[in-house]
Amino acid sequence: PITSGELLCLGSSLAFSGLFYYLYRRKARVVARIQEAPKLQVDDNLPALVSAAEGRCLPYVALEGIVLPAQAALTSHYHEGLQGVIQKLLLKEHRLIWNSLARNW
């Protein structure tokens, strides 16, 4: 004989498992798209490629090229000969979607 409390626990466990599996699969698809992203070189052809793309936007693209520091490169205290730069500008585009249930963007 199964009690109602046990059925409630079983149902909630299945519901949470389904929710977490759904979230896992959604994130796995995003990771797969990122890993399959085309690799482009930073050169003179890049602006023409971006302007020819749909919506003047390239989704999930890996850019490869040489970065030059604006002033002086940072040197590592721990690894001799290792240098880096600080990214000064970061552009994030957020897509707003109306959530009719919560009545917010």
PDB file of N, CA and C in Angstrom:
ATOM      1  N   PRO A   1       0.836  -1.201   0.000  1.00  0.00           N
ATOM      2  CA  PRO A   1       0.000   0.000   0.000  1.00  0.00           C
ATOM      3  C   PRO A   1       0.877   1.261   0.000  1.00  0.00           C
ATOM      4  N   ILE A   2       0.569   2.154  -0.941  1.00  0.00           N
ATOM      5  CA  ILE A   2       1.310   3.410  -1.081  1.00  0.00           C
ATOM      6  C   ILE A   2       0.455   4.530  -0.500  1.00  0.00           C
ATOM      7  N   THR A   3       1.074   5.335   0.343  1.00  0.00           N
ATOM      8  CA  THR A   3       0.339   6.440   0.967  1.00  0.00           C
ATOM      9  C   THR A   3       0.331   7.655   0.043  1.00  0.00           C
ATOM     10  N   SER A   4      -0.532   8.591   0.351  1.00  0.00           N
ATOM     11  CA  SER A   4      -0.634   9.794  -0.473  1.00  0.00           C
ATOM     12  C   SER A   4       0.636  10.651  -0.352  1.00  0.00           C
ATOM     13  N   GLY A   5       1.281  10.641   0.781  1.00  0.00           N
ATOM     14  CA  GLY A   5       2.536  11.374   0.951  1.00  0.00           C
ATOM     15  C   GLY A   5       3.637  10.826   0.051  1.00  0.00           C
ATOM     16  N   GLU A   6       3.695   9.502  -0.065  1.00  0.00           N
ATOM     17  CA  GLU A   6       4.686   8.882  -0.944  1.00  0.00           C
ATOM     18  C   GLU A   6       4.406   9.222  -2.403  1.00  0.00           C
ATOM     19  N   LEU A   7       3.132   9.237  -2.785  1.00  0.00           N
ATOM     20  CA  LEU A   7       2.778   9.619  -4.158  1.00  0.00           C
ATOM     21  C   LEU A   7       3.130  11.076  -4.435  1.00  0.00           C
ATOM     22  N   LEU A   8       2.916  11.924  -3.448  1.00  0.00           N
ATOM     23  CA  LEU A   8       3.262  13.330  -3.602  1.00  0.00           C
ATOM     24  C   LEU A   8       4.774  13.497  -3.776  1.00  0.00           C
ATOM     25  N   CYS A   9       5.543  12.791  -2.972  1.00  0.00           N
ATOM     26  CA  CYS A   9       7.008  12.863  -3.093  1.00  0.00           C
ATOM     27  C   CYS A   9       7.471  12.319  -4.437  1.00  0.00           C
ATOM     28  N   LEU A  10       6.877  11.226  -4.886  1.00  0.00           N
ATOM     29  CA  LEU A  10       7.251  10.643  -6.168  1.00  0.00           C
ATOM     30  C   LEU A  10       6.904  11.597  -7.311  1.00  0.00           C
ATOM     31  N   GLY A  11       5.731  12.192  -7.261  1.00  0.00           N
ATOM     32  CA  GLY A  11       5.315  13.127  -8.303  1.00  0.00           C
ATOM     33  C   GLY A  11       6.191  14.363  -8.357  1.00  0.00           C
ATOM     34  N   SER A  12       6.501  14.921  -7.186  1.00  0.00           N
ATOM     35  CA  SER A  12       7.356  16.108  -7.171  1.00  0.00           C
ATOM     36  C   SER A  12       8.771  15.763  -7.624  1.00  0.00           C
ATOM     37  N   SER A  13       9.255  14.588  -7.278  1.00  0.00           N
ATOM     38  CA  SER A  13      10.583  14.165  -7.727  1.00  0.00           C
ATOM     39  C   SER A  13      10.616  14.028  -9.242  1.00  0.00           C
ATOM     40  N   LEU A  14       9.585  13.436  -9.819  1.00  0.00           N
ATOM     41  CA  LEU A  14       9.522  13.308 -11.275  1.00  0.00           C
ATOM     42  C   LEU A  14       9.409  14.671 -11.953  1.00  0.00           C
ATOM     43  N   ALA A  15       8.640  15.569 -11.357  1.00  0.00           N
ATOM     44  CA  ALA A  15       8.487  16.905 -11.933  1.00  0.00           C
ATOM     45  C   ALA A  15       9.815  17.667 -11.908  1.00  0.00           C
ATOM     46  N   PHE A  16      10.529  17.617 -10.791  1.00  0.00           N
ATOM     47  CA  PHE A  16      11.823  18.285 -10.717  1.00  0.00           C
ATOM     48  C   PHE A  16      12.831  17.650 -11.658  1.00  0.00           C
ATOM     49  N   SER A  17      12.814  16.332 -11.766  1.00  0.00           N
ATOM     50  CA  SER A  17      13.723  15.657 -12.696  1.00  0.00           C
ATOM     51  C   SER A  17      13.443  16.088 -14.128  1.00  0.00           C
ATOM     52  N   GLY A  18      12.179  16.169 -14.501  1.00  0.00           N
ATOM     53  CA  GLY A  18      11.820  16.615 -15.837  1.00  0.00           C
ATOM     54  C   GLY A  18      12.236  18.051 -16.096  1.00  0.00           C
ATOM     55  N   LEU A  19      12.052  18.919 -15.113  1.00  0.00           N
ATOM     56  CA  LEU A  19      12.443  20.319 -15.251  1.00  0.00           C
ATOM     57  C   LEU A  19      13.949  20.450 -15.429  1.00  0.00           C
ATOM     58  N   PHE A  20      14.717  19.760 -14.604  1.00  0.00           N
ATOM     59  CA  PHE A  20      16.174  19.857 -14.695  1.00  0.00           C
ATOM     60  C   PHE A  20      16.694  19.237 -15.984  1.00  0.00           C
ATOM     61  N   TYR A  21      16.063  18.178 -16.460  1.00  0.00           N
ATOM     62  CA  TYR A  21      16.480  17.583 -17.724  1.00  0.00           C
ATOM     63  C   TYR A  21      16.195  18.544 -18.882  1.00  0.00           C
ATOM     64  N   TYR A  22      15.053  19.213 -18.842  1.00  0.00           N
ATOM     65  CA  TYR A  22      14.719  20.204 -19.864  1.00  0.00           C
ATOM     66  C   TYR A  22      15.750  21.326 -19.881  1.00  0.00           C
ATOM     67  N   LEU A  23      16.115  21.855 -18.706  1.00  0.00           N
ATOM     68  CA  LEU A  23      17.114  22.924 -18.633  1.00  0.00           C
ATOM     69  C   LEU A  23      18.472  22.441 -19.115  1.00  0.00           C
ATOM     70  N   TYR A  24      18.834  21.212 -18.769  1.00  0.00           N
ATOM     71  CA  TYR A  24      20.104  20.642 -19.223  1.00  0.00           C
ATOM     72  C   TYR A  24      20.141  20.539 -20.744  1.00  0.00           C
ATOM     73  N   ARG A  25      19.080  20.040 -21.349  1.00  0.00           N
ATOM     74  CA  ARG A  25      19.052  19.876 -22.808  1.00  0.00           C
ATOM     75  C   ARG A  25      19.109  21.227 -23.511  1.00  0.00           C
ATOM     76  N   ARG A  26      18.437  22.228 -22.966  1.00  0.00           N
ATOM     77  CA  ARG A  26      18.449  23.556 -23.566  1.00  0.00           C
ATOM     78  C   ARG A  26      19.857  24.150 -23.543  1.00  0.00           C
ATOM     79  N   LYS A  27      20.544  24.024 -22.417  1.00  0.00           N
ATOM     80  CA  LYS A  27      21.914  24.533 -22.323  1.00  0.00           C
ATOM     81  C   LYS A  27      22.865  23.704 -23.179  1.00  0.00           C
ATOM     82  N   ALA A  28      22.621  22.417 -23.319  1.00  0.00           N
ATOM     83  CA  ALA A  28      23.477  21.571 -24.159  1.00  0.00           C
ATOM     84  C   ALA A  28      23.372  21.987 -25.621  1.00  0.00           C
ATOM     85  N   ARG A  29      22.185  22.396 -26.068  1.00  0.00           N
ATOM     86  CA  ARG A  29      22.032  22.872 -27.446  1.00  0.00           C
ATOM     87  C   ARG A  29      22.808  24.165 -27.664  1.00  0.00           C
ATOM     88  N   VAL A  30      22.799  25.051 -26.677  1.00  0.00           N
ATOM     89  CA  VAL A  30      23.545  26.307 -26.789  1.00  0.00           C
ATOM     90  C   VAL A  30      25.045  26.015 -26.850  1.00  0.00           C
ATOM     91  N   VAL A  31      25.515  25.112 -26.017  1.00  0.00           N
ATOM     92  CA  VAL A  31      26.939  24.759 -26.021  1.00  0.00           C
ATOM     93  C   VAL A  31      27.328  24.142 -27.358  1.00  0.00           C
ATOM     94  N   ALA A  32      26.473  23.303 -27.927  1.00  0.00           N
ATOM     95  CA  ALA A  32      26.769  22.693 -29.226  1.00  0.00           C
ATOM     96  C   ALA A  32      26.852  23.754 -30.317  1.00  0.00           C
ATOM     97  N   ARG A  33      25.969  24.756 -30.269  1.00  0.00           N
ATOM     98  CA  ARG A  33      26.024  25.830 -31.263  1.00  0.00           C
ATOM     99  C   ARG A  33      27.296  26.644 -31.127  1.00  0.00           C
ATOM    100  N   ILE A  34      27.739  26.868 -29.900  1.00  0.00           N
ATOM    101  CA  ILE A  34      28.968  27.626 -29.680  1.00  0.00           C
ATOM    102  C   ILE A  34      30.173  26.836 -30.174  1.00  0.00           C
ATOM    103  N   GLN A  35      30.197  25.535 -29.923  1.00  0.00           N
ATOM    104  CA  GLN A  35      31.326  24.714 -30.360  1.00  0.00           C
ATOM    105  C   GLN A  35      31.381  24.583 -31.876  1.00  0.00           C
ATOM    106  N   GLU A  36      30.244  24.685 -32.543  1.00  0.00           N
ATOM    107  CA  GLU A  36      30.207  24.595 -34.005  1.00  0.00           C
ATOM    108  C   GLU A  36      30.360  25.959 -34.677  1.00  0.00           C
ATOM    109  N   ALA A  37      30.635  26.991 -33.884  1.00  0.00           N
ATOM    110  CA  ALA A  37      30.739  28.346 -34.422  1.00  0.00           C
ATOM    111  C   ALA A  37      31.904  28.434 -35.401  1.00  0.00           C
ATOM    112  N   PRO A  38      31.696  29.138 -36.516  1.00  0.00           N
ATOM    113  CA  PRO A  38      32.794  29.302 -37.470  1.00  0.00           C
ATOM    114  C   PRO A  38      33.882  30.209 -36.893  1.00  0.00           C
ATOM    115  N   LYS A  39      35.126  29.905 -37.235  1.00  0.00           N
ATOM    116  CA  LYS A  39      36.259  30.699 -36.771  1.00  0.00           C
ATOM    117  C   LYS A  39      36.655  31.673 -37.871  1.00  0.00           C
ATOM    118  N   LEU A  40      36.634  32.953 -37.548  1.00  0.00           N
ATOM    119  CA  LEU A  40      36.968  34.002 -38.509  1.00  0.00           C
ATOM    120  C   LEU A  40      38.215  34.736 -38.043  1.00  0.00           C
ATOM    121  N   GLN A  41      38.986  35.208 -38.984  1.00  0.00           N
ATOM    122  CA  GLN A  41      40.181  35.988 -38.689  1.00  0.00           C
ATOM    123  C   GLN A  41      39.822  37.477 -38.637  1.00  0.00           C
ATOM    124  N   VAL A  42      40.464  38.192 -37.748  1.00  0.00           N
ATOM    125  CA  VAL A  42      40.285  39.644 -37.675  1.00  0.00           C
ATOM    126  C   VAL A  42      41.183  40.249 -38.748  1.00  0.00           C
ATOM    127  N   ASP A  43      40.568  40.668 -39.845  1.00  0.00           N
ATOM    128  CA  ASP A  43      41.315  41.272 -40.947  1.00  0.00           C
ATOM    129  C   ASP A  43      40.424  42.282 -41.661  1.00  0.00           C
ATOM    130  N   ASP A  44      40.840  42.714 -42.827  1.00  0.00           N
ATOM    131  CA  ASP A  44      40.092  43.740 -43.560  1.00  0.00           C
ATOM    132  C   ASP A  44      38.774  43.221 -44.136  1.00  0.00           C
ATOM    133  N   ASN A  45      38.616  41.921 -44.265  1.00  0.00           N
ATOM    134  CA  ASN A  45      37.391  41.344 -44.834  1.00  0.00           C
ATOM    135  C   ASN A  45      36.257  41.229 -43.818  1.00  0.00           C
ATOM    136  N   LEU A  46      36.564  41.358 -42.535  1.00  0.00           N
ATOM    137  CA  LEU A  46      35.552  41.163 -41.491  1.00  0.00           C
ATOM    138  C   LEU A  46      34.405  42.171 -41.565  1.00  0.00           C
ATOM    139  N   PRO A  47      34.642  43.487 -41.741  1.00  0.00           N
ATOM    140  CA  PRO A  47      33.501  44.421 -41.835  1.00  0.00           C
ATOM    141  C   PRO A  47      32.575  44.116 -43.011  1.00  0.00           C
ATOM    142  N   ALA A  48      33.131  43.702 -44.135  1.00  0.00           N
ATOM    143  CA  ALA A  48      32.298  43.363 -45.291  1.00  0.00           C
ATOM    144  C   ALA A  48      31.476  42.116 -45.003  1.00  0.00           C
ATOM    145  N   LEU A  49      32.049  41.168 -44.284  1.00  0.00           N
ATOM    146  CA  LEU A  49      31.335  39.938 -43.935  1.00  0.00           C
ATOM    147  C   LEU A  49      30.177  40.234 -42.985  1.00  0.00           C
ATOM    148  N   VAL A  50      30.395  41.120 -42.020  1.00  0.00           N
ATOM    149  CA  VAL A  50      29.342  41.468 -41.060  1.00  0.00           C
ATOM    150  C   VAL A  50      28.225  42.231 -41.753  1.00  0.00           C
ATOM    151  N   SER A  51      28.567  43.175 -42.630  1.00  0.00           N
ATOM    152  CA  SER A  51      27.527  43.953 -43.306  1.00  0.00           C
ATOM    153  C   SER A  51      26.739  43.108 -44.297  1.00  0.00           C
ATOM    154  N   ALA A  52      27.314  42.011 -44.799  1.00  0.00           N
ATOM    155  CA  ALA A  52      26.603  41.145 -45.732  1.00  0.00           C
ATOM    156  C   ALA A  52      25.718  40.135 -45.005  1.00  0.00           C
ATOM    157  N   ALA A  53      25.912  39.953 -43.706  1.00  0.00           N
ATOM    158  CA  ALA A  53      25.135  38.974 -42.943  1.00  0.00           C
ATOM    159  C   ALA A  53      23.721  39.493 -42.697  1.00  0.00           C
ATOM    160  N   GLU A  54      22.827  38.564 -42.419  1.00  0.00           N
ATOM    161  CA  GLU A  54      21.432  38.916 -42.157  1.00  0.00           C
ATOM    162  C   GLU A  54      21.327  39.710 -40.855  1.00  0.00           C
ATOM    163  N   GLY A  55      20.749  40.880 -40.941  1.00  0.00           N
ATOM    164  CA  GLY A  55      20.591  41.735 -39.774  1.00  0.00           C
ATOM    165  C   GLY A  55      21.902  42.369 -39.328  1.00  0.00           C
ATOM    166  N   ARG A  56      22.915  42.326 -40.166  1.00  0.00           N
ATOM    167  CA  ARG A  56      24.243  42.859 -39.859  1.00  0.00           C
ATOM    168  C   ARG A  56      24.763  42.338 -38.528  1.00  0.00           C
ATOM    169  N   CYS A  57      24.544  41.026 -38.308  1.00  0.00           N
ATOM    170  CA  CYS A  57      24.934  40.386 -37.062  1.00  0.00           C
ATOM    171  C   CYS A  57      25.369  38.957 -37.360  1.00  0.00           C
ATOM    172  N   LEU A  58      26.458  38.528 -36.740  1.00  0.00           N
ATOM    173  CA  LEU A  58      26.946  37.159 -36.888  1.00  0.00           C
ATOM    174  C   LEU A  58      26.737  36.431 -35.558  1.00  0.00           C
ATOM    175  N   PRO A  59      25.781  35.521 -35.476  1.00  0.00           N
ATOM    176  CA  PRO A  59      25.559  34.820 -34.210  1.00  0.00           C
ATOM    177  C   PRO A  59      26.614  33.738 -33.992  1.00  0.00           C
ATOM    178  N   TYR A  60      27.157  33.668 -32.794  1.00  0.00           N
ATOM    179  CA  TYR A  60      28.126  32.641 -32.388  1.00  0.00           C
ATOM    180  C   TYR A  60      29.282  32.509 -33.372  1.00  0.00           C
ATOM    181  N   VAL A  61      30.177  33.462 -33.340  1.00  0.00           N
ATOM    182  CA  VAL A  61      31.366  33.456 -34.189  1.00  0.00           C
ATOM    183  C   VAL A  61      32.580  33.559 -33.286  1.00  0.00           C
ATOM    184  N   ALA A  62      33.601  32.753 -33.569  1.00  0.00           N
ATOM    185  CA  ALA A  62      34.863  32.839 -32.841  1.00  0.00           C
ATOM    186  C   ALA A  62      35.829  33.677 -33.669  1.00  0.00           C
ATOM    187  N   LEU A  63      36.293  34.778 -33.091  1.00  0.00           N
ATOM    188  CA  LEU A  63      37.230  35.657 -33.781  1.00  0.00           C
ATOM    189  C   LEU A  63      38.651  35.327 -33.336  1.00  0.00           C
ATOM    190  N   GLU A  64      39.536  35.186 -34.314  1.00  0.00           N
ATOM    191  CA  GLU A  64      40.936  34.905 -34.028  1.00  0.00           C
ATOM    192  C   GLU A  64      41.782  36.014 -34.632  1.00  0.00           C
ATOM    193  N   GLY A  65      42.780  36.452 -33.908  1.00  0.00           N
ATOM    194  CA  GLY A  65      43.664  37.477 -34.433  1.00  0.00           C
ATOM    195  C   GLY A  65      44.586  38.001 -33.355  1.00  0.00           C
ATOM    196  N   ILE A  66      45.399  38.942 -33.740  1.00  0.00           N
ATOM    197  CA  ILE A  66      46.366  39.539 -32.822  1.00  0.00           C
ATOM    198  C   ILE A  66      45.744  40.772 -32.187  1.00  0.00           C
ATOM    199  N   VAL A  67      45.894  40.876 -30.879  1.00  0.00           N
ATOM    200  CA  VAL A  67      45.377  42.011 -30.128  1.00  0.00           C
ATOM    201  C   VAL A  67      46.556  42.911 -29.773  1.00  0.00           C
ATOM    202  N   LEU A  68      46.421  44.183 -30.044  1.00  0.00           N
ATOM    203  CA  LEU A  68      47.458  45.140 -29.687  1.00  0.00           C
ATOM    204  C   LEU A  68      46.985  45.960 -28.494  1.00  0.00           C
ATOM    205  N   PRO A  69      47.845  46.168 -27.497  1.00  0.00           N
ATOM    206  CA  PRO A  69      47.429  46.948 -26.324  1.00  0.00           C
ATOM    207  C   PRO A  69      47.306  48.421 -26.666  1.00  0.00           C
ATOM    208  N   ALA A  70      46.404  49.124 -25.989  1.00  0.00           N
ATOM    209  CA  ALA A  70      46.230  50.557 -26.208  1.00  0.00           C
ATOM    210  C   ALA A  70      47.413  51.334 -25.636  1.00  0.00           C
ATOM    211  N   GLN A  71      47.928  50.905 -24.490  1.00  0.00           N
ATOM    212  CA  GLN A  71      49.085  51.589 -23.894  1.00  0.00           C
ATOM    213  C   GLN A  71      50.233  50.592 -23.744  1.00  0.00           C
ATOM    214  N   ALA A  72      50.249  49.840 -22.680  1.00  0.00           N
ATOM    215  CA  ALA A  72      51.313  48.859 -22.465  1.00  0.00           C
ATOM    216  C   ALA A  72      50.675  47.522 -22.094  1.00  0.00           C
ATOM    217  N   ALA A  73      51.288  46.457 -22.531  1.00  0.00           N
ATOM    218  CA  ALA A  73      50.769  45.128 -22.223  1.00  0.00           C
ATOM    219  C   ALA A  73      51.063  44.783 -20.766  1.00  0.00           C
ATOM    220  N   LEU A  74      50.180  43.991 -20.159  1.00  0.00           N
ATOM    221  CA  LEU A  74      50.375  43.533 -18.790  1.00  0.00           C
ATOM    222  C   LEU A  74      51.265  42.295 -18.807  1.00  0.00           C
ATOM    223  N   THR A  75      52.212  42.231 -17.901  1.00  0.00           N
ATOM    224  CA  THR A  75      53.075  41.050 -17.821  1.00  0.00           C
ATOM    225  C   THR A  75      52.704  40.253 -16.580  1.00  0.00           C
ATOM    226  N   SER A  76      52.828  38.945 -16.682  1.00  0.00           N
ATOM    227  CA  SER A  76      52.472  38.050 -15.593  1.00  0.00           C
ATOM    228  C   SER A  76      53.576  37.995 -14.552  1.00  0.00           C
ATOM    229  N   HIS A  77      53.189  37.959 -13.289  1.00  0.00           N
ATOM    230  CA  HIS A  77      54.155  37.817 -12.203  1.00  0.00           C
ATOM    231  C   HIS A  77      54.554  36.351 -12.017  1.00  0.00           C
ATOM    232  N   TYR A  78      53.727  35.440 -12.522  1.00  0.00           N
ATOM    233  CA  TYR A  78      53.926  34.026 -12.249  1.00  0.00           C
ATOM    234  C   TYR A  78      54.548  33.256 -13.417  1.00  0.00           C
ATOM    235  N   HIS A  79      54.320  33.718 -14.657  1.00  0.00           N
ATOM    236  CA  HIS A  79      54.850  33.032 -15.831  1.00  0.00           C
ATOM    237  C   HIS A  79      55.678  34.027 -16.642  1.00  0.00           C
ATOM    238  N   GLU A  80      56.946  33.729 -16.758  1.00  0.00           N
ATOM    239  CA  GLU A  80      57.855  34.630 -17.451  1.00  0.00           C
ATOM    240  C   GLU A  80      57.536  34.668 -18.946  1.00  0.00           C
ATOM    241  N   GLY A  81      57.445  35.854 -19.513  1.00  0.00           N
ATOM    242  CA  GLY A  81      57.200  36.011 -20.941  1.00  0.00           C
ATOM    243  C   GLY A  81      55.730  36.003 -21.333  1.00  0.00           C
ATOM    244  N   LEU A  82      54.829  35.849 -20.372  1.00  0.00           N
ATOM    245  CA  LEU A  82      53.391  35.830 -20.666  1.00  0.00           C
ATOM    246  C   LEU A  82      52.844  37.247 -20.510  1.00  0.00           C
ATOM    247  N   GLN A  83      52.165  37.716 -21.559  1.00  0.00           N
ATOM    248  CA  GLN A  83      51.603  39.063 -21.543  1.00  0.00           C
ATOM    249  C   GLN A  83      50.118  39.015 -21.870  1.00  0.00           C
ATOM    250  N   GLY A  84      49.398  40.048 -21.464  1.00  0.00           N
ATOM    251  CA  GLY A  84      47.969  40.114 -21.737  1.00  0.00           C
ATOM    252  C   GLY A  84      47.499  41.550 -21.831  1.00  0.00           C
ATOM    253  N   VAL A  85      46.258  41.716 -22.237  1.00  0.00           N
ATOM    254  CA  VAL A  85      45.635  43.036 -22.325  1.00  0.00           C
ATOM    255  C   VAL A  85      44.290  42.994 -21.616  1.00  0.00           C
ATOM    256  N   ILE A  86      43.766  44.156 -21.293  1.00  0.00           N
ATOM    257  CA  ILE A  86      42.445  44.271 -20.668  1.00  0.00           C
ATOM    258  C   ILE A  86      41.466  44.738 -21.718  1.00  0.00           C
ATOM    259  N   GLN A  87      40.331  44.070 -21.783  1.00  0.00           N
ATOM    260  CA  GLN A  87      39.298  44.454 -22.737  1.00  0.00           C
ATOM    261  C   GLN A  87      38.599  45.702 -22.212  1.00  0.00           C
ATOM    262  N   LYS A  88      38.564  46.752 -23.028  1.00  0.00           N
ATOM    263  CA  LYS A  88      37.997  48.021 -22.584  1.00  0.00           C
ATOM    264  C   LYS A  88      36.519  48.158 -22.912  1.00  0.00           C
ATOM    265  N   LEU A  89      36.059  47.519 -23.967  1.00  0.00           N
ATOM    266  CA  LEU A  89      34.681  47.693 -24.400  1.00  0.00           C
ATOM    267  C   LEU A  89      34.033  46.328 -24.569  1.00  0.00           C
ATOM    268  N   LEU A  90      32.893  46.159 -23.973  1.00  0.00           N
ATOM    269  CA  LEU A  90      32.146  44.922 -24.095  1.00  0.00           C
ATOM    270  C   LEU A  90      30.715  45.282 -24.466  1.00  0.00           C
ATOM    271  N   LEU A  91      30.273  44.806 -25.616  1.00  0.00           N
ATOM    272  CA  LEU A  91      28.932  45.096 -26.095  1.00  0.00           C
ATOM    273  C   LEU A  91      28.068  43.870 -25.881  1.00  0.00           C
ATOM    274  N   LYS A  92      26.986  44.029 -25.132  1.00  0.00           N
ATOM    275  CA  LYS A  92      26.046  42.935 -24.898  1.00  0.00           C
ATOM    276  C   LYS A  92      24.695  43.345 -25.443  1.00  0.00           C
ATOM    277  N   GLU A  93      24.132  42.483 -26.263  1.00  0.00           N
ATOM    278  CA  GLU A  93      22.790  42.725 -26.776  1.00  0.00           C
ATOM    279  C   GLU A  93      21.840  41.782 -26.060  1.00  0.00           C
ATOM    280  N   HIS A  94      20.842  42.353 -25.435  1.00  0.00           N
ATOM    281  CA  HIS A  94      19.850  41.555 -24.739  1.00  0.00           C
ATOM    282  C   HIS A  94      18.539  41.624 -25.505  1.00  0.00           C
ATOM    283  N   ARG A  95      17.981  40.491 -25.790  1.00  0.00           N
ATOM    284  CA  ARG A  95      16.710  40.436 -26.497  1.00  0.00           C
ATOM    285  C   ARG A  95      15.588  40.423 -25.473  1.00  0.00           C
ATOM    286  N   LEU A  96      14.690  41.349 -25.626  1.00  0.00           N
ATOM    287  CA  LEU A  96      13.569  41.431 -24.701  1.00  0.00           C
ATOM    288  C   LEU A  96      12.393  40.633 -25.240  1.00  0.00           C
ATOM    289  N   ILE A  97      11.828  39.814 -24.402  1.00  0.00           N
ATOM    290  CA  ILE A  97      10.658  39.020 -24.764  1.00  0.00           C
ATOM    291  C   ILE A  97       9.589  39.284 -23.714  1.00  0.00           C
ATOM    292  N   TRP A  98       8.394  39.577 -24.174  1.00  0.00           N
ATOM    293  CA  TRP A  98       7.277  39.847 -23.272  1.00  0.00           C
ATOM    294  C   TRP A  98       6.781  38.544 -22.661  1.00  0.00           C
ATOM    295  N   ASN A  99       6.769  38.497 -21.339  1.00  0.00           N
ATOM    296  CA  ASN A  99       6.255  37.347 -20.614  1.00  0.00           C
ATOM    297  C   ASN A  99       4.840  37.704 -20.174  1.00  0.00           C
ATOM    298  N   SER A 100       3.860  37.127 -20.845  1.00  0.00           N
ATOM    299  CA  SER A 100       2.476  37.495 -20.551  1.00  0.00           C
ATOM    300  C   SER A 100       2.021  36.975 -19.185  1.00  0.00           C
ATOM    301  N   LEU A 101       2.634  35.901 -18.704  1.00  0.00           N
ATOM    302  CA  LEU A 101       2.257  35.357 -17.402  1.00  0.00           C
ATOM    303  C   LEU A 101       2.726  36.280 -16.279  1.00  0.00           C
ATOM    304  N   ALA A 102       3.969  36.709 -16.337  1.00  0.00           N
ATOM    305  CA  ALA A 102       4.516  37.582 -15.296  1.00  0.00           C
ATOM    306  C   ALA A 102       4.278  39.060 -15.619  1.00  0.00           C
ATOM    307  N   ARG A 103       3.840  39.354 -16.836  1.00  0.00           N
ATOM    308  CA  ARG A 103       3.581  40.711 -17.315  1.00  0.00           C
ATOM    309  C   ARG A 103       4.809  41.617 -17.165  1.00  0.00           C
ATOM    310  N   ASN A 104       5.919  41.129 -17.685  1.00  0.00           N
ATOM    311  CA  ASN A 104       7.129  41.943 -17.713  1.00  0.00           C
ATOM    312  C   ASN A 104       7.961  41.556 -18.933  1.00  0.00           C
ATOM    313  N   TRP A 105       8.995  42.345 -19.202  1.00  0.00           N
ATOM    314  CA  TRP A 105       9.887  42.096 -20.323  1.00  0.00           C
ATOM    315  C   TRP A 105      11.044  41.267 -19.850  1.00  0.00           C
TER     316      TRP A 105
END
